């Protein structure tokens, strides 16, 4: 299947350079946008597989603003291209979860490696199941990852909790973690795996799902808290 890439770069010479590099990779369906508004129009009228976004676009809105839009509205994976890597810019950029960064001035090899790795990650993402099936007294029941609040370990078993139900799984927590980690699940305790997007509050060593407290283990606290975005 032919890959489609959008380049958003306000310097025409650099945009052309990226275009040539992508064509050398065998990617023929490539479009270029020189401005934020032009890029916005393109992503609203065409489904791209990957975008290369210059962070410093001329105008009021930059590439990070565009990344937030396409992430929330289009689910379009993207790579940032930038010569700006100060802490404030980096902090804003990290919150959008880009697939990679390419720093200017770049060379052909750097573009090749990052684009090929990006498509590899995209391929893995597309292979993820939209739901899992668990054994129940009525048979195999579907459970969507986004409906799971947390998973609790019981020896070689685990219990999966959703907002409306729970299921006993005959697998270890480590085994379940390997299947759910790419969906935004994090280990916060030797006995608990949680869906970070479902947390309602964090307080005094606990994460809460409504009024259900889940302890944060000492061995997991620093890594877990480093992933939390604070305003």
mmCIF file of C-alpha atoms in Angstrom:
data_model
loop_
_atom_site.group_PDB
_atom_site.id
_atom_site.type_symbol
_atom_site.label_atom_id
_atom_site.label_comp_id
_atom_site.label_asym_id
_atom_site.label_seq_id
_atom_site.Cartn_x
_atom_site.Cartn_y
_atom_site.Cartn_z
ATOM 1 C CA UNK A 1 0.000 0.000 0.000
ATOM 2 C CA UNK A 2 1.359 3.414 -0.998
ATOM 3 C CA UNK A 3 2.404 5.667 1.867
ATOM 4 C CA UNK A 4 1.231 9.265 2.023
ATOM 5 C CA UNK A 5 3.255 11.991 3.756
ATOM 6 C CA UNK A 6 2.585 15.664 4.479
ATOM 7 C CA UNK A 7 5.525 18.061 4.860
ATOM 8 C CA UNK A 8 4.797 21.269 6.763
ATOM 9 C CA UNK A 9 7.787 23.598 6.393
ATOM 10 C CA UNK A 10 7.765 27.358 5.806
ATOM 11 C CA UNK A 11 11.189 27.434 4.120
ATOM 12 C CA UNK A 12 10.690 26.224 0.505
ATOM 13 C CA UNK A 13 14.285 25.044 0.039
ATOM 14 C CA UNK A 14 14.114 22.845 3.138
ATOM 15 C CA UNK A 15 10.670 21.564 2.118
ATOM 16 C CA UNK A 16 12.075 20.598 -1.304
ATOM 17 C CA UNK A 17 15.042 18.889 0.348
ATOM 18 C CA UNK A 18 12.685 16.778 2.493
ATOM 19 C CA UNK A 19 10.555 16.011 -0.546
ATOM 20 C CA UNK A 20 13.587 14.676 -2.471
ATOM 21 C CA UNK A 21 14.677 12.542 0.504
ATOM 22 C CA UNK A 22 11.203 10.988 0.776
ATOM 23 C CA UNK A 23 11.076 10.302 -2.959
ATOM 24 C CA UNK A 24 14.439 8.528 -2.664
ATOM 25 C CA UNK A 25 12.781 6.307 -0.049
ATOM 26 C CA UNK A 26 10.162 5.358 -2.628
ATOM 27 C CA UNK A 27 7.411 7.534 -1.143
ATOM 28 C CA UNK A 28 5.727 9.177 -4.114
ATOM 29 C CA UNK A 29 2.563 10.538 -2.482
ATOM 30 C CA UNK A 30 4.047 13.604 -0.768
ATOM 31 C CA UNK A 31 2.396 17.003 -0.338
ATOM 32 C CA UNK A 32 3.930 20.222 0.978
ATOM 33 C CA UNK A 33 2.314 22.984 3.030
ATOM 34 C CA UNK A 34 4.264 26.193 3.637
ATOM 35 C CA UNK A 35 1.850 27.705 6.166
ATOM 36 C CA UNK A 36 -0.265 26.583 9.123
ATOM 37 C CA UNK A 37 -3.575 27.349 7.396
ATOM 38 C CA UNK A 38 -2.520 25.527 4.245
ATOM 39 C CA UNK A 39 -1.535 22.465 6.299
ATOM 40 C CA UNK A 40 -4.817 22.582 8.197
ATOM 41 C CA UNK A 41 -6.774 22.563 4.940
ATOM 42 C CA UNK A 42 -4.806 19.600 3.621
ATOM 43 C CA UNK A 43 -5.275 17.398 6.692
ATOM 44 C CA UNK A 44 -8.988 18.170 6.715
ATOM 45 C CA UNK A 45 -9.406 16.982 3.132
ATOM 46 C CA UNK A 46 -6.986 14.065 2.942
ATOM 47 C CA UNK A 47 -5.905 11.195 5.176
ATOM 48 C CA UNK A 48 -2.100 11.112 5.418
ATOM 49 C CA UNK A 49 -0.043 8.317 6.967
ATOM 50 C CA UNK A 50 2.652 10.586 8.421
ATOM 51 C CA UNK A 51 3.427 14.293 8.785
ATOM 52 C CA UNK A 52 6.786 16.047 9.068
ATOM 53 C CA UNK A 53 6.167 19.254 11.013
ATOM 54 C CA UNK A 54 8.470 22.236 11.307
ATOM 55 C CA UNK A 55 8.100 23.600 14.836
ATOM 56 C CA UNK A 56 8.797 27.245 13.965
ATOM 57 C CA UNK A 57 6.182 28.170 11.364
ATOM 58 C CA UNK A 58 5.769 31.821 10.453
ATOM 59 C CA UNK A 59 2.535 33.242 11.845
ATOM 60 C CA UNK A 60 0.686 33.171 15.154
ATOM 61 C CA UNK A 61 0.446 29.371 15.296
ATOM 62 C CA UNK A 62 3.397 27.027 15.105
ATOM 63 C CA UNK A 63 3.995 23.358 14.379
ATOM 64 C CA UNK A 64 3.209 22.351 17.954
ATOM 65 C CA UNK A 65 -0.233 23.957 17.663
ATOM 66 C CA UNK A 66 -0.753 21.999 14.447
ATOM 67 C CA UNK A 67 0.445 18.798 16.145
ATOM 68 C CA UNK A 68 -2.165 19.228 18.869
ATOM 69 C CA UNK A 69 -4.894 19.615 16.261
ATOM 70 C CA UNK A 70 -3.965 16.623 14.120
ATOM 71 C CA UNK A 71 -3.409 14.457 17.183
ATOM 72 C CA UNK A 72 -6.842 15.224 18.626
ATOM 73 C CA UNK A 73 -8.859 15.518 15.432
ATOM 74 C CA UNK A 74 -7.104 13.360 12.833
ATOM 75 C CA UNK A 75 -4.998 10.809 14.772
ATOM 76 C CA UNK A 76 -2.193 11.567 12.324
ATOM 77 C CA UNK A 77 1.299 10.441 13.481
ATOM 78 C CA UNK A 78 4.013 13.075 13.105
ATOM 79 C CA UNK A 79 7.712 13.874 13.391
ATOM 80 C CA UNK A 80 8.961 17.293 14.471
ATOM 81 C CA UNK A 81 11.645 19.061 12.449
ATOM 82 C CA UNK A 82 13.280 21.914 14.317
ATOM 83 C CA UNK A 83 16.376 23.946 15.034
ATOM 84 C CA UNK A 84 14.786 25.041 18.312
ATOM 85 C CA UNK A 85 15.410 22.788 21.285
ATOM 86 C CA UNK A 86 15.235 25.152 24.263
ATOM 87 C CA UNK A 87 13.545 23.736 27.356
ATOM 88 C CA UNK A 88 10.217 25.554 26.917
ATOM 89 C CA UNK A 89 9.850 24.425 23.288
ATOM 90 C CA UNK A 90 10.908 20.894 24.187
ATOM 91 C CA UNK A 91 8.389 20.740 27.048
ATOM 92 C CA UNK A 92 5.540 21.848 24.754
ATOM 93 C CA UNK A 93 6.626 19.436 22.052
ATOM 94 C CA UNK A 94 6.929 16.421 24.374
ATOM 95 C CA UNK A 95 3.315 16.770 25.485
ATOM 96 C CA UNK A 96 2.152 16.054 21.920
ATOM 97 C CA UNK A 97 3.998 12.684 21.832
ATOM 98 C CA UNK A 98 5.766 12.954 18.444
ATOM 99 C CA UNK A 99 7.218 9.814 16.912
ATOM 100 C CA UNK A 100 10.634 11.472 16.611
ATOM 101 C CA UNK A 101 12.597 14.724 16.302
ATOM 102 C CA UNK A 102 14.807 15.705 13.386
ATOM 103 C CA UNK A 103 17.154 18.582 14.200
ATOM 104 C CA UNK A 104 18.217 21.105 11.581
ATOM 105 C CA UNK A 105 20.531 21.059 9.767
ATOM 106 C CA UNK A 106 19.704 17.452 8.895
ATOM 107 C CA UNK A 107 21.154 15.047 6.367
ATOM 108 C CA UNK A 108 19.584 12.379 4.193
ATOM 109 C CA UNK A 109 20.580 9.537 6.526
ATOM 110 C CA UNK A 110 18.895 11.176 9.528
ATOM 111 C CA UNK A 111 15.654 11.674 7.586
ATOM 112 C CA UNK A 112 15.780 8.101 6.284
ATOM 113 C CA UNK A 113 16.298 6.525 9.723
ATOM 114 C CA UNK A 114 13.590 8.588 11.433
ATOM 115 C CA UNK A 115 10.986 8.134 8.702
ATOM 116 C CA UNK A 116 11.591 4.386 8.423
ATOM 117 C CA UNK A 117 11.402 3.972 12.226
ATOM 118 C CA UNK A 118 8.217 6.046 12.287
ATOM 119 C CA UNK A 119 6.519 3.804 9.749
ATOM 120 C CA UNK A 120 7.671 0.760 11.722
ATOM 121 C CA UNK A 121 6.019 2.163 14.866
ATOM 122 C CA UNK A 122 2.874 3.041 12.916
ATOM 123 C CA UNK A 123 2.710 -0.521 11.623
ATOM 124 C CA UNK A 124 2.956 -1.921 15.142
ATOM 125 C CA UNK A 125 0.236 0.462 16.310
ATOM 126 C CA UNK A 126 -2.123 -0.614 13.526
ATOM 127 C CA UNK A 127 -1.608 -4.240 14.525
ATOM 128 C CA UNK A 128 -2.922 -3.616 18.044
ATOM 129 C CA UNK A 129 -6.283 -5.255 18.735
ATOM 130 C CA UNK A 130 -9.222 -2.926 19.324
ATOM 131 C CA UNK A 131 -10.498 -5.254 22.044
ATOM 132 C CA UNK A 132 -9.574 -8.352 24.017
ATOM 133 C CA UNK A 133 -11.725 -11.331 24.943
ATOM 134 C CA UNK A 134 -11.925 -12.725 28.475
ATOM 135 C CA UNK A 135 -13.530 -15.920 29.718
ATOM 136 C CA UNK A 136 -16.834 -15.506 31.481
ATOM 137 C CA UNK A 137 -19.540 -17.900 32.657
ATOM 138 C CA UNK A 138 -21.445 -16.936 29.503
ATOM 139 C CA UNK A 139 -18.458 -17.543 27.210
ATOM 140 C CA UNK A 140 -15.816 -15.186 25.784
ATOM 141 C CA UNK A 141 -16.687 -11.572 26.499
ATOM 142 C CA UNK A 142 -15.144 -8.549 24.708
ATOM 143 C CA UNK A 143 -13.333 -5.935 26.789
ATOM 144 C CA UNK A 144 -11.977 -2.739 25.237
ATOM 145 C CA UNK A 145 -8.681 -1.427 26.683
ATOM 146 C CA UNK A 146 -10.146 2.059 27.115
ATOM 147 C CA UNK A 147 -12.877 0.635 29.375
ATOM 148 C CA UNK A 148 -10.408 -0.900 31.837
ATOM 149 C CA UNK A 149 -9.665 1.104 34.988
ATOM 150 C CA UNK A 150 -6.994 -1.087 36.559
ATOM 151 C CA UNK A 151 -5.759 -4.660 36.932
ATOM 152 C CA UNK A 152 -4.939 -6.263 40.290
ATOM 153 C CA UNK A 153 -2.644 -9.273 40.729
ATOM 154 C CA UNK A 154 -3.578 -12.376 42.745
ATOM 155 C CA UNK A 155 -0.658 -14.853 42.653
ATOM 156 C CA UNK A 156 -0.729 -16.281 39.093
ATOM 157 C CA UNK A 157 -4.111 -14.736 38.396
ATOM 158 C CA UNK A 158 -5.282 -11.180 37.879
ATOM 159 C CA UNK A 159 -8.555 -9.326 38.160
ATOM 160 C CA UNK A 160 -9.489 -6.787 35.500
ATOM 161 C CA UNK A 161 -11.747 -3.974 36.706
ATOM 162 C CA UNK A 162 -13.902 -1.844 34.408
ATOM 163 C CA UNK A 163 -16.373 0.839 35.478
ATOM 164 C CA UNK A 164 -19.244 -1.659 35.436
ATOM 165 C CA UNK A 165 -17.704 -5.114 35.826
ATOM 166 C CA UNK A 166 -14.688 -7.247 36.747
ATOM 167 C CA UNK A 167 -13.113 -10.363 35.229
ATOM 168 C CA UNK A 168 -10.731 -12.993 36.600
ATOM 169 C CA UNK A 169 -7.869 -13.691 34.159
ATOM 170 C CA UNK A 170 -5.654 -16.758 34.403
ATOM 171 C CA UNK A 171 -2.484 -14.828 33.559
ATOM 172 C CA UNK A 172 0.144 -13.028 35.596
ATOM 173 C CA UNK A 173 0.121 -9.255 35.881
ATOM 174 C CA UNK A 174 3.387 -9.117 33.955
ATOM 175 C CA UNK A 175 1.807 -10.979 31.044
ATOM 176 C CA UNK A 176 -1.189 -8.626 31.006
ATOM 177 C CA UNK A 177 1.103 -5.601 31.243
ATOM 178 C CA UNK A 178 2.902 -6.660 28.055
ATOM 179 C CA UNK A 179 -0.427 -6.592 26.201
ATOM 180 C CA UNK A 180 -1.755 -3.324 27.648
ATOM 181 C CA UNK A 181 1.331 -1.102 27.997
ATOM 182 C CA UNK A 182 0.932 0.334 24.476
ATOM 183 C CA UNK A 183 -2.593 1.464 25.386
ATOM 184 C CA UNK A 184 -1.390 3.842 28.116
ATOM 185 C CA UNK A 185 -1.258 1.442 31.066
ATOM 186 C CA UNK A 186 1.430 1.852 33.738
ATOM 187 C CA UNK A 187 2.614 -0.265 36.628
ATOM 188 C CA UNK A 188 2.328 1.721 39.878
ATOM 189 C CA UNK A 189 2.719 -1.152 42.338
ATOM 190 C CA UNK A 190 3.874 -4.763 42.247
ATOM 191 C CA UNK A 191 0.190 -5.740 42.389
ATOM 192 C CA UNK A 192 -1.429 -3.029 40.244
ATOM 193 C CA UNK A 193 -1.479 -1.988 36.603
ATOM 194 C CA UNK A 194 -3.525 1.139 35.890
ATOM 195 C CA UNK A 195 -5.081 2.971 32.952
ATOM 196 C CA UNK A 196 -3.473 6.407 33.342
ATOM 197 C CA UNK A 197 -6.183 8.129 31.259
ATOM 198 C CA UNK A 198 -8.852 7.043 33.774
ATOM 199 C CA UNK A 199 -7.255 8.550 36.906
ATOM 200 C CA UNK A 200 -9.577 10.984 38.679
ATOM 201 C CA UNK A 201 -6.972 12.279 41.172
ATOM 202 C CA UNK A 202 -3.592 11.574 42.755
ATOM 203 C CA UNK A 203 -3.137 12.196 46.456
ATOM 204 C CA UNK A 204 -0.753 11.116 49.254
ATOM 205 C CA UNK A 205 0.719 8.076 47.577
ATOM 206 C CA UNK A 206 -2.472 6.882 45.888
ATOM 207 C CA UNK A 207 -4.086 7.174 42.482
ATOM 208 C CA UNK A 208 -7.865 7.272 42.526
ATOM 209 C CA UNK A 209 -10.499 5.972 40.155
ATOM 210 C CA UNK A 210 -13.481 7.881 41.476
ATOM 211 C CA UNK A 211 -13.318 6.837 45.146
ATOM 212 C CA UNK A 212 -11.234 3.684 44.642
ATOM 213 C CA UNK A 213 -7.643 4.192 45.933
ATOM 214 C CA UNK A 214 -4.745 2.323 44.329
ATOM 215 C CA UNK A 215 -1.393 2.540 46.164
ATOM 216 C CA UNK A 216 1.724 3.824 44.406
ATOM 217 C CA UNK A 217 4.641 1.580 45.356
ATOM 218 C CA UNK A 218 7.971 3.147 46.309
ATOM 219 C CA UNK A 219 9.789 1.251 43.570
ATOM 220 C CA UNK A 220 7.426 2.641 40.920
ATOM 221 C CA UNK A 221 6.767 6.171 42.202
ATOM 222 C CA UNK A 222 9.570 8.134 40.517
ATOM 223 C CA UNK A 223 9.078 6.584 37.077
ATOM 224 C CA UNK A 224 5.311 6.950 37.239
ATOM 225 C CA UNK A 225 5.355 10.565 38.444
ATOM 226 C CA UNK A 226 7.873 11.512 35.736
ATOM 227 C CA UNK A 227 5.229 10.601 33.148
ATOM 228 C CA UNK A 228 2.587 12.882 34.662
ATOM 229 C CA UNK A 229 2.215 16.198 32.823
ATOM 230 C CA UNK A 230 1.822 19.098 35.239
ATOM 231 C CA UNK A 231 0.575 22.620 34.445
#
